GROMACS .gro file of C-alpha atoms in nm:
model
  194
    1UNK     CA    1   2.262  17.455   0.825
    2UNK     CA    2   2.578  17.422   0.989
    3UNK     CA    3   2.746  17.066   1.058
    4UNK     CA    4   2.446  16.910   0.913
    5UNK     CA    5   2.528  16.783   0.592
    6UNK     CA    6   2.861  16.650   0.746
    7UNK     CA    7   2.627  16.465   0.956
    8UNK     CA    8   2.384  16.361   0.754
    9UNK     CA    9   2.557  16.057   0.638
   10UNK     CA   10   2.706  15.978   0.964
   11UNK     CA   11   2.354  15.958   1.131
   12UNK     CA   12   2.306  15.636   1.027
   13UNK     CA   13   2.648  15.478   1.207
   14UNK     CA   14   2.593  15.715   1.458
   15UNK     CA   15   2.262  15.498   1.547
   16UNK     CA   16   2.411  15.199   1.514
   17UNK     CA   17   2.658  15.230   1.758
   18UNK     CA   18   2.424  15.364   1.977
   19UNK     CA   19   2.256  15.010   1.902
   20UNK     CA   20   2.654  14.866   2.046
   21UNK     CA   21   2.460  15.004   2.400
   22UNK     CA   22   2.289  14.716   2.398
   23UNK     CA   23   2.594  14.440   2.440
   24UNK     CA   24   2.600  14.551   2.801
   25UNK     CA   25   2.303  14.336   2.857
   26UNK     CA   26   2.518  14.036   2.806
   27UNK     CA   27   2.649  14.124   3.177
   28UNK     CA   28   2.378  14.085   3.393
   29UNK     CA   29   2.142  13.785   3.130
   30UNK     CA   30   2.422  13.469   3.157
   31UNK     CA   31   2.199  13.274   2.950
   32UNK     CA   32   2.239  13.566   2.654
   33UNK     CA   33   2.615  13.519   2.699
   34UNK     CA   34   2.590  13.162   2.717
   35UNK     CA   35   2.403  13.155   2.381
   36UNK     CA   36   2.579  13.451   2.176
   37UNK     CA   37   2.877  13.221   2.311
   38UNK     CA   38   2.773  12.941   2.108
   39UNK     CA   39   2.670  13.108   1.844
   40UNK     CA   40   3.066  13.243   1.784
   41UNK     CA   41   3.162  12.861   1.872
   42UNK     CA   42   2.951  12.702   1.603
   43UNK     CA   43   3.055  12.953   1.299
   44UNK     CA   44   3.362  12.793   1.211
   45UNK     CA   45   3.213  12.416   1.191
   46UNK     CA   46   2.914  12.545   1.049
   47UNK     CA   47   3.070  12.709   0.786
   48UNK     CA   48   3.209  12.379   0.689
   49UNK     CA   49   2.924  12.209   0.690
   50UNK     CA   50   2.761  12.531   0.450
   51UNK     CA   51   3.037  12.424   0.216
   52UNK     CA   52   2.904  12.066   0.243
   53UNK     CA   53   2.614  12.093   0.197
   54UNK     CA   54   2.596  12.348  -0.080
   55UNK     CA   55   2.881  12.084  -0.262
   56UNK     CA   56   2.568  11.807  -0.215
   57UNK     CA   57   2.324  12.065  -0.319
   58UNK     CA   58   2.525  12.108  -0.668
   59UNK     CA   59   2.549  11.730  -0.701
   60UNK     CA   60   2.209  11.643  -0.550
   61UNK     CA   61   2.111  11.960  -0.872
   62UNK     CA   62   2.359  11.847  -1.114
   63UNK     CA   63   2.141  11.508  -1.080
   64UNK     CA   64   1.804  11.650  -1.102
   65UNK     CA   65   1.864  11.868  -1.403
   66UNK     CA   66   2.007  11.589  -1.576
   67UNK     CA   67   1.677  11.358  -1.479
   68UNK     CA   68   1.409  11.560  -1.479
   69UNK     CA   69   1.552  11.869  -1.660
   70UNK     CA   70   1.349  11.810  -1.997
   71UNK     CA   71   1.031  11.752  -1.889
   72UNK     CA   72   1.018  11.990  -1.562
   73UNK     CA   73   1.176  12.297  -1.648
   74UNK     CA   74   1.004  12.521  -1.392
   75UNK     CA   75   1.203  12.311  -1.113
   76UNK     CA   76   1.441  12.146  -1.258
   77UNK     CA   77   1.532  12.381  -1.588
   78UNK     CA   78   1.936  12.412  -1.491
   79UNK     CA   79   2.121  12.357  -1.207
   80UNK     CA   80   2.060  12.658  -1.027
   81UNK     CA   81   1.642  12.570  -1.037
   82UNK     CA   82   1.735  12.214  -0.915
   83UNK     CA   83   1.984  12.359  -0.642
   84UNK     CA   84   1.649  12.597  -0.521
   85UNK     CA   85   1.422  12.317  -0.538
   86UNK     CA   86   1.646  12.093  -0.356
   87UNK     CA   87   1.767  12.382  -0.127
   88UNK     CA   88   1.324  12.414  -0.044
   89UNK     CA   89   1.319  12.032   0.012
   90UNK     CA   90   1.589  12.047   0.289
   91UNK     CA   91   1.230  12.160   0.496
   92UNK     CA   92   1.068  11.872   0.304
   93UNK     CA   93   0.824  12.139   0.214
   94UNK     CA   94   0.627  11.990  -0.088
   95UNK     CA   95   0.798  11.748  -0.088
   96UNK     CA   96   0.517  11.488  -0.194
   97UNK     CA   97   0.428  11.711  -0.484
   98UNK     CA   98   0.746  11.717  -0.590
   99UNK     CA   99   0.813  11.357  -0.525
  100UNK     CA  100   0.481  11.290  -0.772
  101UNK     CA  101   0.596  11.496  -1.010
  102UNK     CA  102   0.896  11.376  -1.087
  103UNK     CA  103   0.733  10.998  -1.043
  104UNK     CA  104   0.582  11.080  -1.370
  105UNK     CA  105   0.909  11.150  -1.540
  106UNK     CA  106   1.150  10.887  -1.427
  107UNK     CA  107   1.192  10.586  -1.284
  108UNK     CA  108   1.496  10.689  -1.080
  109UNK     CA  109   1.298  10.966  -0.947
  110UNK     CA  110   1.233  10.755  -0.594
  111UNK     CA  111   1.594  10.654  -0.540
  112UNK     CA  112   1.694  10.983  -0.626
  113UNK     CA  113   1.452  11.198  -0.347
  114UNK     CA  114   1.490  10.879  -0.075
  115UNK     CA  115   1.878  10.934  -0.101
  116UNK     CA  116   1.859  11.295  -0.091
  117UNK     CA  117   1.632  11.259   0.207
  118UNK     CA  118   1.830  11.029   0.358
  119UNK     CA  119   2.165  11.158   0.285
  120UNK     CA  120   2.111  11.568   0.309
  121UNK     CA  121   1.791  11.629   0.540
  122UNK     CA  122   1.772  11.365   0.777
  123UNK     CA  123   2.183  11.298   0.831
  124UNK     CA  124   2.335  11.640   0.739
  125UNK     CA  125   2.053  11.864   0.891
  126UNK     CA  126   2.110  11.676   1.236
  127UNK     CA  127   2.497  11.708   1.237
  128UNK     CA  128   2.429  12.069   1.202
  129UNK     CA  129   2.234  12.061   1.511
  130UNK     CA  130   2.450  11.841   1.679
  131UNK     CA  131   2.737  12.126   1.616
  132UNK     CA  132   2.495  12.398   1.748
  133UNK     CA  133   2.450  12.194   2.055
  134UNK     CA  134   2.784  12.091   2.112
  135UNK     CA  135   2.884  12.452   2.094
  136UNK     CA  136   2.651  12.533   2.373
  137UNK     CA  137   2.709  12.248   2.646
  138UNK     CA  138   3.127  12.377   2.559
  139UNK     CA  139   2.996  12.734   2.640
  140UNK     CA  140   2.797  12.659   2.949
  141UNK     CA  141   3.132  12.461   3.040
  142UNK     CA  142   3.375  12.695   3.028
  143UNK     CA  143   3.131  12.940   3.191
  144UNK     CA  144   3.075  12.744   3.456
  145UNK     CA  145   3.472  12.645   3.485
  146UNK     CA  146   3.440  13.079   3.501
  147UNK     CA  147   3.245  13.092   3.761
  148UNK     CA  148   3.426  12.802   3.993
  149UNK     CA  149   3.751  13.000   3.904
  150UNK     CA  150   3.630  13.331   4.034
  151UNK     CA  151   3.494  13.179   4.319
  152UNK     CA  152   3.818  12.983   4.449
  153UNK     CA  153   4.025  13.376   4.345
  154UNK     CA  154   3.787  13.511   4.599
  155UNK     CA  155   3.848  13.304   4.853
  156UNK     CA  156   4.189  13.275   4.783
  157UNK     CA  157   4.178  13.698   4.833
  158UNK     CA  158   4.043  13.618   5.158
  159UNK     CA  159   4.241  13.406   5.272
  160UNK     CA  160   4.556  13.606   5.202
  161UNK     CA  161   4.390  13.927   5.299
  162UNK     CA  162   4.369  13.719   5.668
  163UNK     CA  163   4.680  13.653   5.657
  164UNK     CA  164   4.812  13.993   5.651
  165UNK     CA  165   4.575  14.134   5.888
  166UNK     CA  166   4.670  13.865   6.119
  167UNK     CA  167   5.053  13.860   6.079
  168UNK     CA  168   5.132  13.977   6.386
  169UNK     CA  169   4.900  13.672   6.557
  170UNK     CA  170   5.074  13.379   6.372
  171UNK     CA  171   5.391  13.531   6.506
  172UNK     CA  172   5.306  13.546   6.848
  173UNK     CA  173   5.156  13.153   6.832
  174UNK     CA  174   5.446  13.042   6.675
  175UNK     CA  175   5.630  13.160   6.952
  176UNK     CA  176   5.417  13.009   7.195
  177UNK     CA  177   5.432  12.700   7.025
  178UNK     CA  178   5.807  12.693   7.085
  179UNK     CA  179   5.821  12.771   7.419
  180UNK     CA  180   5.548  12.495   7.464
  181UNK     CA  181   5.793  12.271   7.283
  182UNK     CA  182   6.075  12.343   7.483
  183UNK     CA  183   5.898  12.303   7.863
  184UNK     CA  184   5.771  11.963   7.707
  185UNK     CA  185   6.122  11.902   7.566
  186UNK     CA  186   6.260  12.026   7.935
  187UNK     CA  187   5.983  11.738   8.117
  188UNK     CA  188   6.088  11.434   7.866
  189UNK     CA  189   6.456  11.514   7.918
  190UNK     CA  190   6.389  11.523   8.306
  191UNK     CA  191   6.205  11.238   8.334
  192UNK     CA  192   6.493  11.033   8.101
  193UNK     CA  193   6.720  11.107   8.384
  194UNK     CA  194   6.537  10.966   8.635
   0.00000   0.00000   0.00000
């Protein structure tokens, strides 16, 4: 037997960070970077917009319970039914069946689904996407800000590297230079005299 049933556990985690191997791919795809970039941008708005919506959900629920509630209790039995059916309509999956059901059990039914249409899948939804894209044009951004950064340290590195390879020839010119300045400086101080 030996160290196995110390391992045996430990397997498990020990695959899984053999699964971290795979984060190295982020190097050479940009695009993968780019995107799991994003992805770590968007959590913190999205998470406020989970709260959000899951508030709406409980009102948008509270509401259907209270309306349809009696009569539909397969969908709309308490508020956690009416959060799940509401929470399927955010796809507007069935949505006409359960737009005809409820038809037939009040006449505040229409106001009621048009709203929550209005208000939770059509606005909402596309703020959520609207934070998902945002977080990727400020990711491609700030990669490409990377990538002009690098650039101007490389040739920055270049330059100076030039520099001290070639020390010894900015000396010597800017000693030639002087001596050029003083033979022209020698001419227009002869030629004032004259």
């Amino acid at each position: 037997m030996g160290l196995s049933p110390f391992f045996q556990g430990q397997t498990a985690v020990i695959r899984l960070l053999r699964l971290m191997r795979l984060v190295r791919i982020f190097r050479f795809l940009p695009e993968v970077r780019i995107l799991s970039a994003s992805i770590v941008k968007s959590i913190p708005p999205l998470m406020s917009m989970t709260v959000l919506i899951t508030l709406l959900l409980f009102l948008y629920g509270m509401a259907g319970f209270y309306l349809f509630g009696g009569q539909a209790p397969e969908s709309w039995g308490n508020i956690g039914l009416s959060m799940k059916s509401l929470f399927i309509l955010l796809t507007l999956e069935n949505f006409p069946v359960y737009l005809e059901e409820a038809m037939l059990l009040s006449p505040l039914a229409i106001p009621f689904f048009l709203s929550y249409v209005f208000l939770i899948v059509f606005t909402v939804l596309n703020v959520l996407i609207g934070i998902v894209l945002n977080a990727m044009d400020e990711a491609r951004e700030e990669d490409k800000t990377q990538k002009i950064q690098v650039r101007e340290l490389n040739e920055l590195s270049t330059k100076i590297n030039s520099l001290e390879s070639g020390d010894l020839n900015v000396t010597r010119e800017i000693e030639k230079l002087r001596s050029d300045i003083s033979k022209i400086e020698s001419v227009i101080g002869a030629s004032k005299r004259k």
